[in-house]
CSV table of C-alpha atoms in Angstrom, one decimal:
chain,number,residue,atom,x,y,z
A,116,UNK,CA,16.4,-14.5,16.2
A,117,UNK,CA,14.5,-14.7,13.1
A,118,UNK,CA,17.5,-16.5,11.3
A,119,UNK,CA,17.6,-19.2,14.0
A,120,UNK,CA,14.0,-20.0,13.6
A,121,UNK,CA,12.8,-22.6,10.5
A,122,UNK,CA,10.3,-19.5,8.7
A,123,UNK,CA,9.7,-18.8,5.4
A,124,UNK,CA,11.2,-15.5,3.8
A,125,UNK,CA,8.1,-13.6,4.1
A,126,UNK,CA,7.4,-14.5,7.5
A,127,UNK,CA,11.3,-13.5,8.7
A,128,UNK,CA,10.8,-10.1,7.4
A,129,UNK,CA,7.8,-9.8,10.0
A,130,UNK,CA,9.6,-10.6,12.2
A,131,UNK,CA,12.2,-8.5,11.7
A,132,UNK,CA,9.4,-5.6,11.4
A,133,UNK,CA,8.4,-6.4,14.6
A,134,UNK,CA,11.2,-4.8,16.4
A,135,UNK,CA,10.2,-1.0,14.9
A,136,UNK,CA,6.6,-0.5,16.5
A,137,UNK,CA,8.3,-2.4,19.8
A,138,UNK,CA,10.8,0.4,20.2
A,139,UNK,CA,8.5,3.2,19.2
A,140,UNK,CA,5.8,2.4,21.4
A,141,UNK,CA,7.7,2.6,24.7
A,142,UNK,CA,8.7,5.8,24.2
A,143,UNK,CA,5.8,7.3,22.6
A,144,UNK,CA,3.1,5.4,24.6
A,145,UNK,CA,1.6,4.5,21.2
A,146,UNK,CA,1.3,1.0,21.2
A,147,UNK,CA,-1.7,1.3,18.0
A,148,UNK,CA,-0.2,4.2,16.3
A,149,UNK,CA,2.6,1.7,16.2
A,150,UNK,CA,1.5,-1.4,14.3
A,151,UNK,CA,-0.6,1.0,12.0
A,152,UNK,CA,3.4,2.6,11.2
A,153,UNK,CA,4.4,-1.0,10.3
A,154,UNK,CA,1.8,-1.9,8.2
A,155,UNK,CA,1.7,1.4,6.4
A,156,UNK,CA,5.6,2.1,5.8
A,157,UNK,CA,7.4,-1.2,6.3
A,158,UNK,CA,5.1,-4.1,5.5
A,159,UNK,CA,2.8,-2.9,2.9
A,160,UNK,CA,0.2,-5.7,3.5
A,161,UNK,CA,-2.1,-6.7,6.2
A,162,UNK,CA,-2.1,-9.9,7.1
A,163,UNK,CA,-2.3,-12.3,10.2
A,164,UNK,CA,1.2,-13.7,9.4
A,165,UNK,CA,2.4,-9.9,9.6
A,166,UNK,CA,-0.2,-8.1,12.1
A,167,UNK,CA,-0.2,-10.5,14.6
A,168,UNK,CA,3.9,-10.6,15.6
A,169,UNK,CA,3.6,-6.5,15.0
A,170,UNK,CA,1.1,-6.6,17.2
A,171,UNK,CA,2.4,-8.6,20.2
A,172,UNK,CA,5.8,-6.6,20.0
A,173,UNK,CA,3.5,-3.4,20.3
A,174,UNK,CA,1.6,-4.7,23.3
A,175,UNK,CA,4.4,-5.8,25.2
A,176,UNK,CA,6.7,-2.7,24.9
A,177,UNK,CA,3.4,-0.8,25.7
A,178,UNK,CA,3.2,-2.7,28.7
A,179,UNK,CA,6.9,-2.6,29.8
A,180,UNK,CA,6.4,1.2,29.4
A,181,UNK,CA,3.4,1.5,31.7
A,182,UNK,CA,5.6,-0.1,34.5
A,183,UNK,CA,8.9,1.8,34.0
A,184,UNK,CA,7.2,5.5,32.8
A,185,UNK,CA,3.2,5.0,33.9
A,186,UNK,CA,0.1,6.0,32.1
A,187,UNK,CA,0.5,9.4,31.8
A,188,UNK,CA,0.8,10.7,27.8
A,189,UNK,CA,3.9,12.1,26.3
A,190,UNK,CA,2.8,15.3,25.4
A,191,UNK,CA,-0.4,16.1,27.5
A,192,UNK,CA,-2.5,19.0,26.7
A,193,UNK,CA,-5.4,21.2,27.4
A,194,UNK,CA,-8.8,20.0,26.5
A,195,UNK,CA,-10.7,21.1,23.1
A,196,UNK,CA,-14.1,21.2,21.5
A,197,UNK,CA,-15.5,18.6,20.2
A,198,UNK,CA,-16.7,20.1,17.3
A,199,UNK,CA,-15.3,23.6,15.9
A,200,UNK,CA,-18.1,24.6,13.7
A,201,UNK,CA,-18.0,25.1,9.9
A,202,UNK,CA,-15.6,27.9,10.0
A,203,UNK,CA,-13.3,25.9,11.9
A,204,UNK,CA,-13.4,22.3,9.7
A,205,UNK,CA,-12.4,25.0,6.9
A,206,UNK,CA,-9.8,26.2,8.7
A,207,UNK,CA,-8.7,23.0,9.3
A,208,UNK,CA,-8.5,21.9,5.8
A,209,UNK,CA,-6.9,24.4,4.9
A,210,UNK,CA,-3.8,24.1,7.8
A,211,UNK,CA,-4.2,20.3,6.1
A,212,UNK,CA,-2.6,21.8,2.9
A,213,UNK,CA,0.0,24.7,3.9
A,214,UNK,CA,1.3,21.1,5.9
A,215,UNK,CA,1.4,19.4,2.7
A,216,UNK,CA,3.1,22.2,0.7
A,217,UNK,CA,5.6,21.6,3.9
A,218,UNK,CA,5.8,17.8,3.7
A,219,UNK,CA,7.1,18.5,0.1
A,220,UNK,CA,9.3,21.3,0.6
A,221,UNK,CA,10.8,19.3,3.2
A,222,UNK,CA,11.3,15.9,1.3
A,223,UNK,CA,12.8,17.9,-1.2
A,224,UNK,CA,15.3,19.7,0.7
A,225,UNK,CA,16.5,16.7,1.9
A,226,UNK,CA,17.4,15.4,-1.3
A,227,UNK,CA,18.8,18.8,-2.5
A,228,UNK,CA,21.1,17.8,-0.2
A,229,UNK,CA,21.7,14.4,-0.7
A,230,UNK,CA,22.3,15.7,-4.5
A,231,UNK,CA,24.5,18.2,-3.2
A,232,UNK,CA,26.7,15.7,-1.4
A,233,UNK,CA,27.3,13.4,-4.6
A,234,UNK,CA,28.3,16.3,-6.7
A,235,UNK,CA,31.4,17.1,-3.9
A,236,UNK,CA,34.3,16.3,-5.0
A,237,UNK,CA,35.2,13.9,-1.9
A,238,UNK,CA,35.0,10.5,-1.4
A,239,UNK,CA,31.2,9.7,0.4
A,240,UNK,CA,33.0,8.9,4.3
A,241,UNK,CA,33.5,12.4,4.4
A,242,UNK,CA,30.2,13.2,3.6
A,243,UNK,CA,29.0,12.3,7.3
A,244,UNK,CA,31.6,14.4,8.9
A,245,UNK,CA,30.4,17.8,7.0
A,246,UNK,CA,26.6,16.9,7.4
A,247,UNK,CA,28.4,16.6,11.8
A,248,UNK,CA,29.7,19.8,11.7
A,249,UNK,CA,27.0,21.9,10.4
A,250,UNK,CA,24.6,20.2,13.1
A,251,UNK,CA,27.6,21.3,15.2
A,252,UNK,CA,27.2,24.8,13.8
A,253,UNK,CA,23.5,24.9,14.0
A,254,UNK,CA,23.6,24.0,17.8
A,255,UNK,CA,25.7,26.6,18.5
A,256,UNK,CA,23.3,28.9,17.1
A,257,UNK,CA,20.2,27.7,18.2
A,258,UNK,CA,21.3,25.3,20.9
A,259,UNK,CA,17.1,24.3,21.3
A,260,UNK,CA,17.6,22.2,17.2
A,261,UNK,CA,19.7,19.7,19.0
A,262,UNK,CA,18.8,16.1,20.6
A,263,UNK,CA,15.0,14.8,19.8
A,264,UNK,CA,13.1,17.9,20.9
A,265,UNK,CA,10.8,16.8,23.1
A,266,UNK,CA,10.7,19.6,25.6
A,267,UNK,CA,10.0,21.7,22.5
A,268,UNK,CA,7.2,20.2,21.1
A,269,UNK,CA,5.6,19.7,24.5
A,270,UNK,CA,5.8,23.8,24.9
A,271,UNK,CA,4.3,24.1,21.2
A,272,UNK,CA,1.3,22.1,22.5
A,273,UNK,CA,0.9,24.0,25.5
A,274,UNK,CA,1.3,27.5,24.2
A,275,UNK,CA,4.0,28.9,25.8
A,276,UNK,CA,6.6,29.6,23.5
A,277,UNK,CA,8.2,33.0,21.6
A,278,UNK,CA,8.1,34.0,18.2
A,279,UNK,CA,12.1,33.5,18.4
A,280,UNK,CA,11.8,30.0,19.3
A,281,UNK,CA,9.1,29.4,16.1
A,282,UNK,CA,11.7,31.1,14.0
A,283,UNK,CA,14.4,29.0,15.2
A,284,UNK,CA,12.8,25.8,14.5
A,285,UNK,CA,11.8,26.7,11.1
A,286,UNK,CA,15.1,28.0,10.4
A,287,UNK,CA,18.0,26.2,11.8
A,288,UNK,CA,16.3,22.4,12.9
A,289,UNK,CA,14.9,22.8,9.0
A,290,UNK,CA,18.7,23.1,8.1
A,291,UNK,CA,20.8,20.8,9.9
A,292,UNK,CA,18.2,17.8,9.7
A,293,UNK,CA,17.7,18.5,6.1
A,294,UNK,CA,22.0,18.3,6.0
A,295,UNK,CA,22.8,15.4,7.7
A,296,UNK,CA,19.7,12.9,6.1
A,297,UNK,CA,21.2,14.1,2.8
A,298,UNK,CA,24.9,13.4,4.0
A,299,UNK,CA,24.0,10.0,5.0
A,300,UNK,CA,24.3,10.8,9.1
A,301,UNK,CA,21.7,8.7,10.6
A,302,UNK,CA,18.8,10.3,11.8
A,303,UNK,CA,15.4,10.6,13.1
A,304,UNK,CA,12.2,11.2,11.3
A,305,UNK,CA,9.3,11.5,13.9
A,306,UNK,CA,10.3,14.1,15.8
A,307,UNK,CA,11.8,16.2,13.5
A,308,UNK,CA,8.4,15.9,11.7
A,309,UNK,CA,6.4,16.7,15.0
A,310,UNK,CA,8.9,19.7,15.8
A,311,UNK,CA,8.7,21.2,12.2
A,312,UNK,CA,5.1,21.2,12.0
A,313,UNK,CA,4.5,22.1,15.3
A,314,UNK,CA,6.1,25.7,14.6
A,315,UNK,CA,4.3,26.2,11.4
A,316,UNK,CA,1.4,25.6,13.3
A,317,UNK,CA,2.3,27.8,15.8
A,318,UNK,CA,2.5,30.2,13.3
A,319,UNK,CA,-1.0,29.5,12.4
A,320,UNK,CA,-2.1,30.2,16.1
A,321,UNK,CA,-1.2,34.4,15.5
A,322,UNK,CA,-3.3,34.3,12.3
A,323,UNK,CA,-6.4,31.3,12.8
A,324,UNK,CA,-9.1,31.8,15.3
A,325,UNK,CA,-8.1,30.1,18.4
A,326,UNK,CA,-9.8,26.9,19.7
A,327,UNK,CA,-8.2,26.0,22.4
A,328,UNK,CA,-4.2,25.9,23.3
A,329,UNK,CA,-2.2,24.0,21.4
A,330,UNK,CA,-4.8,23.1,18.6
A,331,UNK,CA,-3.3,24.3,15.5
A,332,UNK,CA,0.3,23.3,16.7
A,333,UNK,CA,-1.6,19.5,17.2
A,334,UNK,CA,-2.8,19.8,13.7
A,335,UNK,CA,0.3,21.3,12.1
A,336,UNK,CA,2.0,18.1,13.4
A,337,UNK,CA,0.1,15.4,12.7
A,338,UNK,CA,-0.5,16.9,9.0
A,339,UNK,CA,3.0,17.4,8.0
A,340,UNK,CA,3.7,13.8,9.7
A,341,UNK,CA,0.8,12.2,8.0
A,342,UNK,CA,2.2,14.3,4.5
A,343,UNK,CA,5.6,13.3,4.4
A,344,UNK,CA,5.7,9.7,5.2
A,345,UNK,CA,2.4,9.1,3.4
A,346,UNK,CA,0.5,7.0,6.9
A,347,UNK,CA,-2.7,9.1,7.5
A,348,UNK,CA,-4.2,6.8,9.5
A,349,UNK,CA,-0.7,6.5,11.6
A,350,UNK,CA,-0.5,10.0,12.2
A,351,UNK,CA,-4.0,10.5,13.4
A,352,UNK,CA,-3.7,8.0,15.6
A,353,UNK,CA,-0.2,9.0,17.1
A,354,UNK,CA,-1.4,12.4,17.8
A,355,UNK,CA,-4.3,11.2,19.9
A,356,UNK,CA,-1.7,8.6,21.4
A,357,UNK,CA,0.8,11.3,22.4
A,358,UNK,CA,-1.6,13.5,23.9
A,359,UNK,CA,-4.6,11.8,25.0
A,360,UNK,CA,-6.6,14.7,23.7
A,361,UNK,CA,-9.4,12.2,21.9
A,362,UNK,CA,-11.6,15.1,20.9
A,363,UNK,CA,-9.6,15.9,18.5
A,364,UNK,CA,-9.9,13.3,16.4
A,365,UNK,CA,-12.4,15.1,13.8
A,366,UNK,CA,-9.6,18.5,13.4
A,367,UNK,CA,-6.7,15.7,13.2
A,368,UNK,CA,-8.6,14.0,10.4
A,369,UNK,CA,-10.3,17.1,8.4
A,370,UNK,CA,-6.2,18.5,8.3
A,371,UNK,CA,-3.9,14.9,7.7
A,372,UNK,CA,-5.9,13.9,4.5
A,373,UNK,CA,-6.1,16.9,2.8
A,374,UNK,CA,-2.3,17.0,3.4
A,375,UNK,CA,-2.2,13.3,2.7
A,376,UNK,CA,-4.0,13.9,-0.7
A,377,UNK,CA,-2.0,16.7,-1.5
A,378,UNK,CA,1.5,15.3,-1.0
A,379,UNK,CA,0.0,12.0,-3.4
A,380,UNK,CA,-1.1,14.6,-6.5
A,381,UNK,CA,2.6,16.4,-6.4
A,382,UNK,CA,5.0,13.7,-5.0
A,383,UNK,CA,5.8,10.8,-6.7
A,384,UNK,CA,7.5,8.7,-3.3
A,385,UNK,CA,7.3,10.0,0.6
A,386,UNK,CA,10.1,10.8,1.8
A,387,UNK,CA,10.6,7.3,3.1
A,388,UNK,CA,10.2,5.7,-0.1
A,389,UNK,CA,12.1,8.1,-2.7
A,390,UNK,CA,15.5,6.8,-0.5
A,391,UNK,CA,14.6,3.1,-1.2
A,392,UNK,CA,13.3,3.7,-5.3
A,393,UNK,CA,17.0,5.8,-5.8
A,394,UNK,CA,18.2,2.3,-4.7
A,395,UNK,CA,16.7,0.3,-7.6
A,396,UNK,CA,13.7,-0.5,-5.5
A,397,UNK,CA,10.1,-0.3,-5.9
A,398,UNK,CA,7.3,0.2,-3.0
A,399,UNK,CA,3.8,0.4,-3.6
A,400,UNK,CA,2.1,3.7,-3.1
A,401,UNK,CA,-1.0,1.8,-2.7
A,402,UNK,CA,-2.8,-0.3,-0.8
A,403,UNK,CA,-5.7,-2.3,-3.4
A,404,UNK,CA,-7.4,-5.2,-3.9
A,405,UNK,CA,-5.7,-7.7,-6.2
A,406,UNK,CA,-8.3,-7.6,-9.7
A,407,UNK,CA,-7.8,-11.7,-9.8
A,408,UNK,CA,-9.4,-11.7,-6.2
A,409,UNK,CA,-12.8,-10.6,-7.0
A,410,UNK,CA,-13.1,-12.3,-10.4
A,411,UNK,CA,-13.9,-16.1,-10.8
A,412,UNK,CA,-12.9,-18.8,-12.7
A,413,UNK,CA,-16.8,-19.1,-14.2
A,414,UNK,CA,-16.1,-15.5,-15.8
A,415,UNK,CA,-13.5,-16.1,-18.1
A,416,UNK,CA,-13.3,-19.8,-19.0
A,417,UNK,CA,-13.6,-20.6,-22.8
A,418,UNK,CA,-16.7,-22.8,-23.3
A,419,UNK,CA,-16.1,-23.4,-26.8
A,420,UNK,CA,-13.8,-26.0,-26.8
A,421,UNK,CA,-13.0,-29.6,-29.2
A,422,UNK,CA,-13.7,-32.1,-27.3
A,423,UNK,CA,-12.3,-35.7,-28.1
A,424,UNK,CA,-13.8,-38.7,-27.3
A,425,UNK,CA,-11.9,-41.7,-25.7
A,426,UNK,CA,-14.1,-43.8,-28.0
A,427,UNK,CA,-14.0,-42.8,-31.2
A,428,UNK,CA,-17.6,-41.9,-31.6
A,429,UNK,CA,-17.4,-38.7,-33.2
A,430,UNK,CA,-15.2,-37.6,-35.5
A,431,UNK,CA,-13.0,-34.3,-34.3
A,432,UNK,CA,-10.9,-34.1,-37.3
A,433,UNK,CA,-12.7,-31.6,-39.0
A,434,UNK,CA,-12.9,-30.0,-35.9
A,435,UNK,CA,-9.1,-29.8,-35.2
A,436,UNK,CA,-8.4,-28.7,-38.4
A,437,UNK,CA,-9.8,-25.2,-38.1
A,438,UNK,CA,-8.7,-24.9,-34.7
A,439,UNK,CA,-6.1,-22.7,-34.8
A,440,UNK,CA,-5.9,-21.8,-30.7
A,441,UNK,CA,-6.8,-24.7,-28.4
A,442,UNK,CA,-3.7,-26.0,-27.2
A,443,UNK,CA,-5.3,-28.3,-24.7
A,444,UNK,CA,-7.4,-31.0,-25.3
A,445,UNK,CA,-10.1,-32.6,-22.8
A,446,UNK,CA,-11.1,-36.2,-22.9
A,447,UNK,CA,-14.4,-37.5,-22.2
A,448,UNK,CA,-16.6,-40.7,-22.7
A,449,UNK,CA,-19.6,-41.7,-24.0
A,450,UNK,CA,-21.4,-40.4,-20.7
A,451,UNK,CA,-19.5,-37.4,-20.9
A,452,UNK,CA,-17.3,-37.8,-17.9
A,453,UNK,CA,-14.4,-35.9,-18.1
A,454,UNK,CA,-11.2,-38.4,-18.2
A,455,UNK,CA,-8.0,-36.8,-18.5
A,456,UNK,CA,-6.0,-34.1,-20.7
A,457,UNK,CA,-4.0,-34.5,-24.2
A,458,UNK,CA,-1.8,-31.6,-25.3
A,459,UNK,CA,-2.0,-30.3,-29.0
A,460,UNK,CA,1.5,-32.3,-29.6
A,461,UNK,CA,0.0,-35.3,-28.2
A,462,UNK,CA,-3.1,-35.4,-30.9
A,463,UNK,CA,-2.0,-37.7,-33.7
A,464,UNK,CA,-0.7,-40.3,-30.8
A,465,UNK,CA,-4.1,-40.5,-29.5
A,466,UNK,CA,-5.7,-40.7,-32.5
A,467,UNK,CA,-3.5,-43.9,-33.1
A,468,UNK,CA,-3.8,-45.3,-30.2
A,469,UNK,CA,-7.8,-45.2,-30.3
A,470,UNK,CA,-7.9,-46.6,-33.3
A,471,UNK,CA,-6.2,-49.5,-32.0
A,472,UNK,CA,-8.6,-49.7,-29.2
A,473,UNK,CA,-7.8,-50.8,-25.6
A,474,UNK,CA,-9.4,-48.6,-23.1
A,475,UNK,CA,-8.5,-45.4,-22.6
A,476,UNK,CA,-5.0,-44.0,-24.7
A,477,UNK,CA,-1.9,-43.9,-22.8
A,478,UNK,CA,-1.2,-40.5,-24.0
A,479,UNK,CA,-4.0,-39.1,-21.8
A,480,UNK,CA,-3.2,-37.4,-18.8
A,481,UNK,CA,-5.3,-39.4,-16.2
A,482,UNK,CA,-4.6,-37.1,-13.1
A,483,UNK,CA,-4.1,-33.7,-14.5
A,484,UNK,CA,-4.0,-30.1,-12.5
A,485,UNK,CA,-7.6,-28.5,-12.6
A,486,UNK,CA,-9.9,-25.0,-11.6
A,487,UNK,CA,-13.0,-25.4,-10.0
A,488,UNK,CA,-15.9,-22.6,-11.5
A,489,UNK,CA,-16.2,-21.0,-8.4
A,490,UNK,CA,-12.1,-20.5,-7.3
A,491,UNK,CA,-10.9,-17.0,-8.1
A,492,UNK,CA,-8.2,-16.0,-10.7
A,493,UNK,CA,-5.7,-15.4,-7.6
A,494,UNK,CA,-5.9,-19.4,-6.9
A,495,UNK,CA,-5.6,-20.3,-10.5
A,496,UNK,CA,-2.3,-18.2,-11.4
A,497,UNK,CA,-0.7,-19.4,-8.3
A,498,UNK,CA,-1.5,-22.7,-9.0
A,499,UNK,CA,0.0,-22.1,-13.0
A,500,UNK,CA,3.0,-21.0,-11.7
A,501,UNK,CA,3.8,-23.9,-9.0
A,502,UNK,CA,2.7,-26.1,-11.4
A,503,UNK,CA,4.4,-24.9,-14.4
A,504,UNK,CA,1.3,-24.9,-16.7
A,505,UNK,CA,-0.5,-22.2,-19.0
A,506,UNK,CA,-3.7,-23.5,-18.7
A,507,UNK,CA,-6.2,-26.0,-16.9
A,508,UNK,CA,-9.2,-27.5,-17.4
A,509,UNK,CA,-12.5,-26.1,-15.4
A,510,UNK,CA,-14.0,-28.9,-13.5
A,511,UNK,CA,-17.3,-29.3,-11.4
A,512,UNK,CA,-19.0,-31.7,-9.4
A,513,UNK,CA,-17.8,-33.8,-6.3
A,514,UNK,CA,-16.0,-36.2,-7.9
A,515,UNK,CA,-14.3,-33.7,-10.8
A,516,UNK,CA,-16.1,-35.7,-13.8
A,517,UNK,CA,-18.1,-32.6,-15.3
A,518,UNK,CA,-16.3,-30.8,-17.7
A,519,UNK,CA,-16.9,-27.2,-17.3
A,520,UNK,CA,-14.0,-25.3,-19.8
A,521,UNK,CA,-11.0,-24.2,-20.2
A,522,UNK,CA,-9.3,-21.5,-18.3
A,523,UNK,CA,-5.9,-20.1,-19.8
A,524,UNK,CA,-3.4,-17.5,-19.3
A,525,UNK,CA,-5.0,-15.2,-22.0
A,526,UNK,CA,-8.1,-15.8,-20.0
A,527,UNK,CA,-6.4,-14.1,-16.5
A,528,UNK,CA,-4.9,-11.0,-19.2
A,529,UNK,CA,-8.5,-10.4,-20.3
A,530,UNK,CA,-10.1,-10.6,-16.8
A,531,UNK,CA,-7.0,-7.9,-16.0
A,532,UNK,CA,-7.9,-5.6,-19.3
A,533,UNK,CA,-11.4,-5.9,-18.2
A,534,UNK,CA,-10.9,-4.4,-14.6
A,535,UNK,CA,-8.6,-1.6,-16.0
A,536,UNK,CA,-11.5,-0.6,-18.4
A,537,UNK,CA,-14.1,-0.6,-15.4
A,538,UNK,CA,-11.2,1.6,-13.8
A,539,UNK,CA,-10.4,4.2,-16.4
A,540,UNK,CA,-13.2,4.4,-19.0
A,541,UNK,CA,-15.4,7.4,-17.8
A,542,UNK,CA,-19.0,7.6,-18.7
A,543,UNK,CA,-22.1,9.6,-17.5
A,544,UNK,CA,-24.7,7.4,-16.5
A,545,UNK,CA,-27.4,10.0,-16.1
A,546,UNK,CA,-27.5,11.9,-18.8
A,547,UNK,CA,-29.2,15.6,-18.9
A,548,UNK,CA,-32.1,16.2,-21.4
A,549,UNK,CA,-32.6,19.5,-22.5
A,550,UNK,CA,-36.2,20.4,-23.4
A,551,UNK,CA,-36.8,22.7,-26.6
A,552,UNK,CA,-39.5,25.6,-24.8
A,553,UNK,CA,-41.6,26.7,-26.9
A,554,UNK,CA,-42.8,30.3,-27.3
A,555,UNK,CA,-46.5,31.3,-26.0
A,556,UNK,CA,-48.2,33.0,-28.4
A,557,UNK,CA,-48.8,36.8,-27.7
């Protein structure tokens, strides 16, 4: 539909977004878990253009789902605390980094794989058919790896599984989903996540003090889903979403940023992004506040200009002489009103033509591109680039006749150096004094 429909580029792509938190909040019954997916993995911006369509496909699949399925959560489970003492936000914290340390042993065993494949000496449409057979192999061994697992993570959350079963998971789901992403098979990333992390924390539930059933399994989870795709805020939310459990939203977020953080420091891309950079792609890992936002026009423009005048009464030949930078020239009268533009080419012309008098030179521009003082940078360098222009005159007052400056491009590079210096440069603000004591006398 989006092709049919008269949008521009940016807005297409929305739409097109749209479609994923649709189809993963009917099943999941996480309608806001959803759109925070989309904004944090596909569109990389938040904006009404992109929330609002994200949003709307959200709420109506999460509607649809309430009348086909009903209200009842995915994965319910047993009630917890709603606070687990000191001891038990350590705990947590520290179940938030073994599932980092397995968000990045698991992004990189699926591209040992994918590595693997390109080094077989086979053309890449067989690669799908090996990565096939060795989930065919795996089922056969541990029939539970296959389809999405549900039924598995839903015993992980309510305690009742074996130590074989934890094993298995680790073990043989690891494998074969590791295989077929790297052979190109198309597959799933959600649940093998949930599944994954819900043994390791299974595993944690034999060694960590218990707080209720299912709570490290939860954790495990939502950490190692939050780790490898890089969406904290998605995964906390989707846990809570999944299982209705909302006093756990303190655990879920003492464990997903620590492994959030962790997988940041040691991983370049998520797992996500690493396939689309091998691509010749780039993603941001980040989501921050454009520099040329927050500074203004005022800031930066050059005050120190040459002025000419459209009447001849002062002299600025001297004055361009020594000028070895301005490349734009404002006009003004005897009032100082601010007339019009001429360009460092243009010079000698006007000086001609006010000489011979006339009004104002035709080789003034009467109706240039300008900057208000109190527009930000952002506004100014899109305005350079529709227009085609380097640099603009700084203008105030209602009717634009009070020159303020010039603003250039080497104006919007210094405002940028400037905002890397505030990030970068370290200093200590308070500093310690150490006092010289002096001896008593004995």
């Amino acid at each position: 539909p989006p092709r049919f429909l008269p949008r521009p580029s940016a807005e297409r792509s929305a739409l097109l977004v749209a479609g994923a938190p649709g189809g993963m909040s009917a099943p999941f019954g996480a309608p806001l878990a959803s759109v925070l997916l989309a904004v944090e993995l596909l569109l990389f911006e938040w904006k009404p253009r992109s929330v609002l369509p994200v949003a709307l496909a959200s709420m109506t699949a999460a509607i649809a789902r309430h009348y086909w399925i009903g209200p009842t959560p995915l994965f319910p489970t047993a009630a917890h605390t709603a606070f687990i003492g000191l001891d038990g936000a350590m705990l947590c914290v520290l179940g938030g980094l073994i599932a980092g340390l397995l968000s990045i042993a698991l992004t990189m065993s699926v591209y040992f794989f994918e590595d693997a494949f390109h080094k077989l000496p086979l053309h890449w449409m067989w690669w799908p058919a090996i990565g096939g057979a060795c989930i065919g192999l795996g089922g056969l061994l541990f029939p539970e790896a296959l389809g999405v697992g549900y039924s598995t993570i839903a015993a992980l959350l309510q305690g009742d599984v074996s130590m074989q079963l934890i094993v298995g998971v680790l073990v043989v789901k690891w494998a074969i989903w590791s295989i077929a992403l790297g052979s190109g098979t198309s597959g799933g990333v959600l649940a093998p996540l949930l599944m994954i992390g819900g043994a390791v924390g299974g595993l944690e539930t034999a060694v960590f003090p218990g707080y209720g059933v299912g709570f490290w399994p939860m954790l495990s989870m939502a950490a190692t889903l939050g780790g490898t795709m890089r969406s904290p805020f998605t995964a906390v939310i989707f846990a809570l979403e999944l299982t209705h459990e909302f006093n756990m939203i303190f655990p879920l977020m003492l464990a997903v940023f620590p492994a959030y953080g962790l997988t940041t420091i040691l991983m370049k891309r998520s797992i996500l992004t690493e396939k689309v950079s091998r691509r010749g792609f780039h993603v941001s890992r980040e989501y921050a506040i454009d520099p040329l936002e927050i500074i203004f026009v005022r800031e930066v423009m050059r005050t120190n200009l040459v002025v000419l005048s459209s009447t001849g009464a002062a002299d600025e030949s001297p004055l361009l002489a020594v000028d070895g930078i301005q490349r734009l020239f404002p006009v003004v009268d005897d009032d100082g009103k601010f007339l019009g533009l001429v360009t460092a080419r243009d010079v000698p012309r006007f000086m001609i033509e006010r000489r011979m008098g006339g009004g104002v030179p035709s080789s003034v521009n009467r109706r240039p591109v300008v900057a208000r003082p109190s527009e930000p940078l952002r506004a100014v360098v899109n305005r350079m680039a529709e227009q085609g222009v380097t640099r603009l005159p700084v203008v105030a007052g209602e009717d634009s006749t009070r020159l303020g400056g010039v603003v250039s491009l080497r104006d919007l590079l210094r405002a940028r150096a400037r905002n890397l210096t505030d990030e970068r440069h370290r200093e200590r603000t308070l500093r310690v004094r150490f006092i010289e004591r002096i001896p008593r006398a004995s």
